[in-house]
mmCIF file of C-alpha atoms in Angstrom:
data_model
loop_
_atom_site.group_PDB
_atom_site.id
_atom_site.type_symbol
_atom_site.label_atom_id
_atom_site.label_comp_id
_atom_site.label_asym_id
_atom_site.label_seq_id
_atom_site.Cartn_x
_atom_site.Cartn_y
_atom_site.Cartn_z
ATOM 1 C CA UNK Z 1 -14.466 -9.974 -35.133
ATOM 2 C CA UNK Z 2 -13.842 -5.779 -34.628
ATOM 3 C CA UNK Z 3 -13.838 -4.158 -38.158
ATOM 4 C CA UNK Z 4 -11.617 -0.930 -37.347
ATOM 5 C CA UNK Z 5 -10.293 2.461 -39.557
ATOM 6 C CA UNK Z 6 -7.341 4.226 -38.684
ATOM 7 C CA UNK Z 7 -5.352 6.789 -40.557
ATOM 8 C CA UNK Z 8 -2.265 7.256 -41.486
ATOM 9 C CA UNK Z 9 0.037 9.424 -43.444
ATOM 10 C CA UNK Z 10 2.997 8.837 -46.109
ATOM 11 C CA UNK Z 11 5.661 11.338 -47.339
ATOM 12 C CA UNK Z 12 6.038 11.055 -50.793
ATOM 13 C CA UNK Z 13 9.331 12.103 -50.982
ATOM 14 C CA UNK Z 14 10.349 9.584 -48.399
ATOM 15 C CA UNK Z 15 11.523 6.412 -50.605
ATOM 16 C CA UNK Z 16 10.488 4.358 -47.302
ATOM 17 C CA UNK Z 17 7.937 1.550 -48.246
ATOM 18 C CA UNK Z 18 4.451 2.655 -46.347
ATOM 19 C CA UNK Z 19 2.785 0.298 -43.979
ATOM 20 C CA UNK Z 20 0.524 -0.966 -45.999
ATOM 21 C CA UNK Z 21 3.097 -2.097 -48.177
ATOM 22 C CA UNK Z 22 4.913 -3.938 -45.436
ATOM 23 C CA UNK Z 23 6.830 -1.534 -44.084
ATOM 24 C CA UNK Z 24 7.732 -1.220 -40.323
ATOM 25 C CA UNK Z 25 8.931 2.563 -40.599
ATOM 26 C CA UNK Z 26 7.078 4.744 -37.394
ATOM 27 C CA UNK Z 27 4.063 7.338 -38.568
ATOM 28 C CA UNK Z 28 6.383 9.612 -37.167
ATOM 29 C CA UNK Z 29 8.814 9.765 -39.980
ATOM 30 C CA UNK Z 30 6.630 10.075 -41.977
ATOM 31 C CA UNK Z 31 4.829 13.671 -40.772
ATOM 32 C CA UNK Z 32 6.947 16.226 -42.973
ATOM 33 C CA UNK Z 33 5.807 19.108 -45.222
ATOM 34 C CA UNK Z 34 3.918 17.420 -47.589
ATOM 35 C CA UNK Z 35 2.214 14.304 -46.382
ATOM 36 C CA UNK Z 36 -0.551 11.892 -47.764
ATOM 37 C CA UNK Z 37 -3.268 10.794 -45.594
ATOM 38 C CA UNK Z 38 -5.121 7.422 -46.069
ATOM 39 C CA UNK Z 39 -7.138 5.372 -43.757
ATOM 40 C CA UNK Z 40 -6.484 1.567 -43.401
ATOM 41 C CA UNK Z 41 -9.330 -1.041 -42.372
ATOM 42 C CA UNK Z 42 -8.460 -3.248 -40.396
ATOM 43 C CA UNK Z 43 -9.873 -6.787 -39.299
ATOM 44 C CA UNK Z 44 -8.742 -7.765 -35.761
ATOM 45 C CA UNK Z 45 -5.958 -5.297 -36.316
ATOM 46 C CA UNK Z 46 -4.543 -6.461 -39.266
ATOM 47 C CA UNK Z 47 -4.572 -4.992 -41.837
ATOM 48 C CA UNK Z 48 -6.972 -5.327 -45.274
ATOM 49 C CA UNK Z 49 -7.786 -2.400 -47.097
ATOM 50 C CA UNK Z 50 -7.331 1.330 -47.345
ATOM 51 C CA UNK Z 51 -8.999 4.276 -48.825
ATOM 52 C CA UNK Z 52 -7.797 7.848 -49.714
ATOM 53 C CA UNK Z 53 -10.590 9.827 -47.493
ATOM 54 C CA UNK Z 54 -12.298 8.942 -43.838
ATOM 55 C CA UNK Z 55 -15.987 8.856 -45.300
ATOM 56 C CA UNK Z 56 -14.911 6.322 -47.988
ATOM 57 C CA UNK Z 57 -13.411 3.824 -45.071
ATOM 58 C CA UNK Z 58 -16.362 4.273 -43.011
ATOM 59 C CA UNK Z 59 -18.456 2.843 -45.826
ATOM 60 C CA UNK Z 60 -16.389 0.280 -46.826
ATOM 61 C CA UNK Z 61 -16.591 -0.398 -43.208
ATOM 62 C CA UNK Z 62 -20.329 -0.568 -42.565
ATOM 63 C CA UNK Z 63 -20.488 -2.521 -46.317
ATOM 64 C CA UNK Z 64 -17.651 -4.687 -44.295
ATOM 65 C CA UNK Z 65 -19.728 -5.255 -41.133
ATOM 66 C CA UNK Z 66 -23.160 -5.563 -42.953
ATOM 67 C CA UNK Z 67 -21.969 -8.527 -45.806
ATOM 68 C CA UNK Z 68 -20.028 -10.526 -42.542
ATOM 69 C CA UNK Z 69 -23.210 -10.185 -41.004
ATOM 70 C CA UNK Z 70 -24.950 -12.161 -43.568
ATOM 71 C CA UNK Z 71 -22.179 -14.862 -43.766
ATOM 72 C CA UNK Z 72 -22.252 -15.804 -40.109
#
């Protein structure tokens, strides 16, 4: 099991739904003046959580890796 964090960004203008909503719409599209940055966890590459700034998805991650650890 790979516990991973990976950003990505969101125009709020756009009225696209983000990935993390279920949306299929390229980061790409997304990369205009004003853009939001979060950072999605991922289990095995899919996805199951995201955070608003890097250092709060790298603890979520290590709190990720560290209570798996103790159910395994």
């Amino acid at each position: 099991m790979t516990i991973t964090i990976a950003p990505f960004t969101v125009d709020p203008r756009c009225s696209c739904t983000a990935p993390l909503f279920g949306g299929t719409e390229k980061k790409e599209e997304h990369t205009q003046k004003n853009p939001l940055t979060y950072w999605g966890i991922y289990i095995d590459d899919k996805y199951v959580s995201y955070t608003s700034s890097k250092e709060l998805a790298e603890k979520t991650k290590v709190w990720m890796e560290k209570w798996l650890k103790d159910r395994l």
